[in-house]
Amino acid sequence: MNSESVTTPETYTEAHAAETTGHGDISVGVAGSGDSSASATRITPGNALRPEDIALEVRTGLVKPSEDAAEYALRLGDDALILAQRLGHWISRAPELEEDVALGNIALDQLGHARSFLSYAAGLDEKSEDDLAYFRREHEFRSAHLFEQPNGDFAVTIARQFVVSYYQFELYSRLTQSTDATLAAISAKAVKEVDYHRDHSAQWILRLALGTEESRARIIHGLKLIWPYVGELFVDDELTHRLAEAGTAVEPSSLKADFDRLTGEILTEAELEVPQVPFAPGGGRRGKHSEHLGYILAEMQVLAREHPGASW
Amino acid sequence: MAAQNLQPVPEALSPEEQERAAQLDAEGQAYFDHVMAQDSRIEPKDWMPAAYRKTLLRQISQHAHSEIIGMQPEANWISRAPSLKRKAILMAKVQDEAGHGLYLYSAAETLGQPRDKMMDDLIAGKARYSSIFNYPALTWADMGAIGWLVDGAAICNQVPLCRASYGPYGRAMVRICKEESFHQRQGFEILLELSNGTPAQKQMAQDAVNRWYAPALMMFGPPDDDSPNSKQSMAWNIKRFSNDELRSRFVGMMVEQVRVLGLTLPDSEVRFNDETRKWEHGPLDWEEFKEVLAGRGPCNAQRLERRREAHDDGAWVREAAAAYAAKQARKHAEKEFAA
Amino acid sequence: MTPHGNPEVPASSAGAVESSAAKVPAGPVSEPSASPVIEPSASPVIEPVEIPVSTSSTSGVSTSAVSTSSVSTGSTSEVSTSSTGNVWPLWEVFVRSSRGLSHVHAGSLHAPDAAMALRNARDLYTRRNEGVSIWVVPADAIAASDPDAKGSFFESPQGKDYRHATYYTKSEGVKHL
Ligand SMILES: [Fe+2]
Ligand SMILES: [Fe+2]
Ligand SMILES: [Fe+2]
């Protein structure tokens, strides 16, 4: 802490000010006088699999998804994309500034996963993530209804996050073992991030359920609104049969037991019950969507479609 | 809440107490003056003149409010960003601004003002924030112009403040400036892409630059001869350069950069004055500036309402978490007691 | 250590009384308004009377009433369960930037409890890989030395050069010493 107590801690010198104003690299512009290596503001991009890496591999022909894998990647990508679109709305509207940042991080994680999966799926017929995100029509999307549900109040958003993150965690954990190296790699990155999303949602489930009477009523209501869309997540179909057989993916139904057990643990701790509501039929994987998706896409795609072929 | 429990003012001081207090103040002032002369730093618990504290608190809280309100015009475009890459960048950028508000509120809190109180003042319309955020972001190109011009002007302002005499403020600025480094670049890149794009895109970019240029120049504050308090702030090292000085520097940088963009500044009077060695610009509409600052801008009401709504809608969540924490603490205490 | 971003409640210093509390020192009472970000034109923005901390903390100490009042927004145990208690207390965040280094103060944040404070700190202060480990401490749990005692508190080490290797010049040139 010594360098903190002197009168010129990590301050900019005038020379640095001149550099950085014309935007020199500020990350190196702060020469701490003293123990600069202990700085709490040293920033690095880190190194992890980025959507751009997938896109590059696809573009250069290094990898190409099978037709089934591409269709499957679309599902995962669309789920994450629609959720990111929903979560992005919270930034500047969250219950507290700290939560603006927290939800922003989760939205960015989901958007990152979406971009990776879509970049991979796009490799099937030499498209790009943006072709898929902006120029497909509603029935061509493959998102499940859960992800399309409106934010509602904070309790509804947390209820949705709770289901999503516990589902995605089980899914991505298993996909790290996929025989499709790209799906495995994307999942390996995503599962760690989603693990944190689980924690975030569980923390909030506990606080809302055991906080005040009002918050308890709201989270009970939120879970009730969200739960009908849980069923669709665990429905197997022709595609998942084939992928499971090939070792590319797993049957969604195989995730259900762990999902039930782990969400059940949190709900019990929160003194909540699994909502006793019938499951909705879903249909997102076949292009049959909730009423909400049209609006989401209208907003998301409007600008890109005004300028077809433009680059941004 | 606790904020209202102000320190109890002693009813009456005995003559001895008064004398002692005066002596301590004199010592404090002397030390403060010494710190200023050394261009050293004042830390939270140090003695400081009331006016210094008050000015700082206003400056830092206004800056914090600007970061928070400033999220809105850009947040409005997250959902419509025309590519997923741009969407991610914009999200991260707007999220950063929330962080900046947080860092600055924290710095202001060291002066004794709780964030909650500052937020209440903001929502009640009692606090100010940078008037530029009361202009609407009408097109995607505005994301470019805001990043390039508005964040650019902010960086110009803020880099010198990393050496502000108040320690917590300077440290907050260091962190903020590091994070800002990508904000201006991403804005520049958006404009560059547009400028090299279709004619409609280029037109969009030029239009945005035209609209944001003057408000960005006005972010530096009124001309020096109309800024009577600047001198004091500069003496206190919480303002490092005059408004006009910073504005002139900024114009110089923009002149260079706009060429790379292949766009023009909407100002035919920009020139480098060889005598003063400074960049000059055309007249700015300070009447409009004052109008917007006084609440009569295009988006003032909308911006405050959005902040109020978020704050009010979040009240039950904050309550729930606080109540949960209290219950857990009680449970914990009971367990300890039983053990 | 001077934890910044922290109201620095003098938790350790109960005793002497803040005699000159709320007094304004003599001197220029001009009304500076010098935000480089916003230049206020007319009306004052923040009421000066709301600034709770003494303008003269020369005695550096406050009555015990102060340590729970203006500067701390309430420690966890003080959070009321009433329906209006929705202000989260302040936490100080310390980040270890990489293994082998000390935790360094990064800033502060508000959170309802330690668990959330840690998570908020992760989200806020390590978005760019700034850290591998985080500590959070309730701001009002920090005991700070009295800045006004700097004369006496930190005087002793001054002038004791013999604590430093450079004091011993006779061994100059001798290897491995
Ligand atoms: Fe900022
Ligand atoms: Fe910024
Ligand atoms: Fe800023």
PDB file of N, CA, C and O in Angstrom, chain B residues 134-156:
ATOM      1  N   ASN B 134     -28.706  15.851 -23.176  1.00  0.00           N
ATOM      2  CA  ASN B 134     -30.103  16.200 -23.411  1.00  0.00           C
ATOM      3  C   ASN B 134     -30.424  16.324 -24.897  1.00  0.00           C
ATOM      4  O   ASN B 134     -31.530  16.715 -25.268  1.00  0.00           O
ATOM      5  N   TYR B 135     -29.433  16.007 -25.728  1.00  0.00           N
ATOM      6  CA  TYR B 135     -29.713  15.963 -27.173  1.00  0.00           C
ATOM      7  C   TYR B 135     -30.050  14.532 -27.561  1.00  0.00           C
ATOM      8  O   TYR B 135     -29.534  13.580 -26.975  1.00  0.00           O
ATOM      9  N   PRO B 136     -30.907  14.377 -28.540  1.00  0.00           N
ATOM     10  CA  PRO B 136     -31.310  13.021 -28.929  1.00  0.00           C
ATOM     11  C   PRO B 136     -30.266  12.340 -29.820  1.00  0.00           C
ATOM     12  O   PRO B 136     -29.575  13.003 -30.582  1.00  0.00           O
ATOM     13  N   ALA B 137     -30.169  11.029 -29.682  1.00  0.00           N
ATOM     14  CA  ALA B 137     -29.339  10.233 -30.591  1.00  0.00           C
ATOM     15  C   ALA B 137     -30.262   9.682 -31.671  1.00  0.00           C
ATOM     16  O   ALA B 137     -30.993   8.727 -31.437  1.00  0.00           O
ATOM     17  N   LEU B 138     -30.228  10.296 -32.838  1.00  0.00           N
ATOM     18  CA  LEU B 138     -31.251  10.018 -33.842  1.00  0.00           C
ATOM     19  C   LEU B 138     -30.936   8.887 -34.811  1.00  0.00           C
ATOM     20  O   LEU B 138     -31.838   8.234 -35.314  1.00  0.00           O
ATOM     21  N   THR B 139     -29.668   8.702 -35.081  1.00  0.00           N
ATOM     22  CA  THR B 139     -29.310   7.652 -36.040  1.00  0.00           C
ATOM     23  C   THR B 139     -28.150   6.831 -35.490  1.00  0.00           C
ATOM     24  O   THR B 139     -27.519   7.217 -34.497  1.00  0.00           O
ATOM     25  N   TRP B 140     -27.854   5.752 -36.156  1.00  0.00           N
ATOM     26  CA  TRP B 140     -26.711   4.925 -35.743  1.00  0.00           C
ATOM     27  C   TRP B 140     -25.414   5.730 -35.770  1.00  0.00           C
ATOM     28  O   TRP B 140     -24.528   5.546 -34.936  1.00  0.00           O
ATOM     29  N   ALA B 141     -25.318   6.650 -36.715  1.00  0.00           N
ATOM     30  CA  ALA B 141     -24.090   7.436 -36.809  1.00  0.00           C
ATOM     31  C   ALA B 141     -23.868   8.255 -35.547  1.00  0.00           C
ATOM     32  O   ALA B 141     -22.737   8.630 -35.229  1.00  0.00           O
ATOM     33  N   ASP B 142     -24.932   8.522 -34.819  1.00  0.00           N
ATOM     34  CA  ASP B 142     -24.766   9.253 -33.564  1.00  0.00           C
ATOM     35  C   ASP B 142     -23.914   8.457 -32.578  1.00  0.00           C
ATOM     36  O   ASP B 142     -23.240   9.033 -31.720  1.00  0.00           O
ATOM     37  N   MET B 143     -23.949   7.120 -32.681  1.00  0.00           N
ATOM     38  CA  MET B 143     -23.088   6.308 -31.816  1.00  0.00           C
ATOM     39  C   MET B 143     -21.617   6.591 -32.148  1.00  0.00           C
ATOM     40  O   MET B 143     -20.766   6.609 -31.265  1.00  0.00           O
ATOM     41  N   GLY B 144     -21.366   6.826 -33.431  1.00  0.00           N
ATOM     42  CA  GLY B 144     -20.018   7.190 -33.830  1.00  0.00           C
ATOM     43  C   GLY B 144     -19.652   8.587 -33.354  1.00  0.00           C
ATOM     44  O   GLY B 144     -18.608   8.808 -32.749  1.00  0.00           O
ATOM     45  N   ALA B 145     -20.559   9.516 -33.599  1.00  0.00           N
ATOM     46  CA  ALA B 145     -20.265  10.910 -33.254  1.00  0.00           C
ATOM     47  C   ALA B 145     -20.152  11.092 -31.740  1.00  0.00           C
ATOM     48  O   ALA B 145     -19.311  11.851 -31.257  1.00  0.00           O
ATOM     49  N   ILE B 146     -20.976  10.392 -31.002  1.00  0.00           N
ATOM     50  CA  ILE B 146     -20.888  10.512 -29.541  1.00  0.00           C
ATOM     51  C   ILE B 146     -19.557   9.960 -29.045  1.00  0.00           C
ATOM     52  O   ILE B 146     -18.847  10.585 -28.256  1.00  0.00           O
ATOM     53  N   GLY B 147     -19.203   8.787 -29.522  1.00  0.00           N
ATOM     54  CA  GLY B 147     -17.929   8.215 -29.104  1.00  0.00           C
ATOM     55  C   GLY B 147     -16.757   9.103 -29.496  1.00  0.00           C
ATOM     56  O   GLY B 147     -15.884   9.395 -28.679  1.00  0.00           O
ATOM     57  N   TRP B 148     -16.766   9.539 -30.720  1.00  0.00           N
ATOM     58  CA  TRP B 148     -15.623  10.321 -31.210  1.00  0.00           C
ATOM     59  C   TRP B 148     -15.586  11.714 -30.570  1.00  0.00           C
ATOM     60  O   TRP B 148     -14.556  12.130 -30.031  1.00  0.00           O
ATOM     61  N   LEU B 149     -16.701  12.431 -30.650  1.00  0.00           N
ATOM     62  CA  LEU B 149     -16.694  13.820 -30.180  1.00  0.00           C
ATOM     63  C   LEU B 149     -16.968  13.956 -28.683  1.00  0.00           C
ATOM     64  O   LEU B 149     -16.256  14.669 -27.974  1.00  0.00           O
ATOM     65  N   VAL B 150     -17.991  13.288 -28.204  1.00  0.00           N
ATOM     66  CA  VAL B 150     -18.391  13.484 -26.807  1.00  0.00           C
ATOM     67  C   VAL B 150     -17.415  12.787 -25.858  1.00  0.00           C
ATOM     68  O   VAL B 150     -16.891  13.394 -24.931  1.00  0.00           O
ATOM     69  N   ASP B 151     -17.149  11.521 -26.113  1.00  0.00           N
ATOM     70  CA  ASP B 151     -16.136  10.852 -25.288  1.00  0.00           C
ATOM     71  C   ASP B 151     -14.772  11.496 -25.520  1.00  0.00           C
ATOM     72  O   ASP B 151     -13.968  11.610 -24.590  1.00  0.00           O
ATOM     73  N   GLY B 152     -14.537  11.915 -26.738  1.00  0.00           N
ATOM     74  CA  GLY B 152     -13.269  12.588 -27.027  1.00  0.00           C
ATOM     75  C   GLY B 152     -13.100  13.841 -26.188  1.00  0.00           C
ATOM     76  O   GLY B 152     -12.052  14.067 -25.575  1.00  0.00           O
ATOM     77  N   ALA B 153     -14.142  14.648 -26.139  1.00  0.00           N
ATOM     78  CA  ALA B 153     -14.075  15.869 -25.330  1.00  0.00           C
ATOM     79  C   ALA B 153     -13.960  15.518 -23.854  1.00  0.00           C
ATOM     80  O   ALA B 153     -13.219  16.153 -23.101  1.00  0.00           O
ATOM     81  N   ALA B 154     -14.682  14.485 -23.455  1.00  0.00           N
ATOM     82  CA  ALA B 154     -14.619  14.076 -22.048  1.00  0.00           C
ATOM     83  C   ALA B 154     -13.200  13.635 -21.687  1.00  0.00           C
ATOM     84  O   ALA B 154     -12.682  14.008 -20.638  1.00  0.00           O
ATOM     85  N   ILE B 155     -12.573  12.892 -22.573  1.00  0.00           N
ATOM     86  CA  ILE B 155     -11.208  12.428 -22.286  1.00  0.00           C
ATOM     87  C   ILE B 155     -10.268  13.621 -22.153  1.00  0.00           C
ATOM     88  O   ILE B 155      -9.437  13.689 -21.255  1.00  0.00           O
ATOM     89  N   CYS B 156     -10.439  14.587 -23.069  1.00  0.00           N
ATOM     90  CA  CYS B 156      -9.639  15.806 -23.021  1.00  0.00           C
ATOM     91  C   CYS B 156      -9.757  16.475 -21.651  1.00  0.00           C
ATOM     92  O   CYS B 156      -8.787  16.961 -21.082  1.00  0.00           O
TER      93      CYS B 156
END
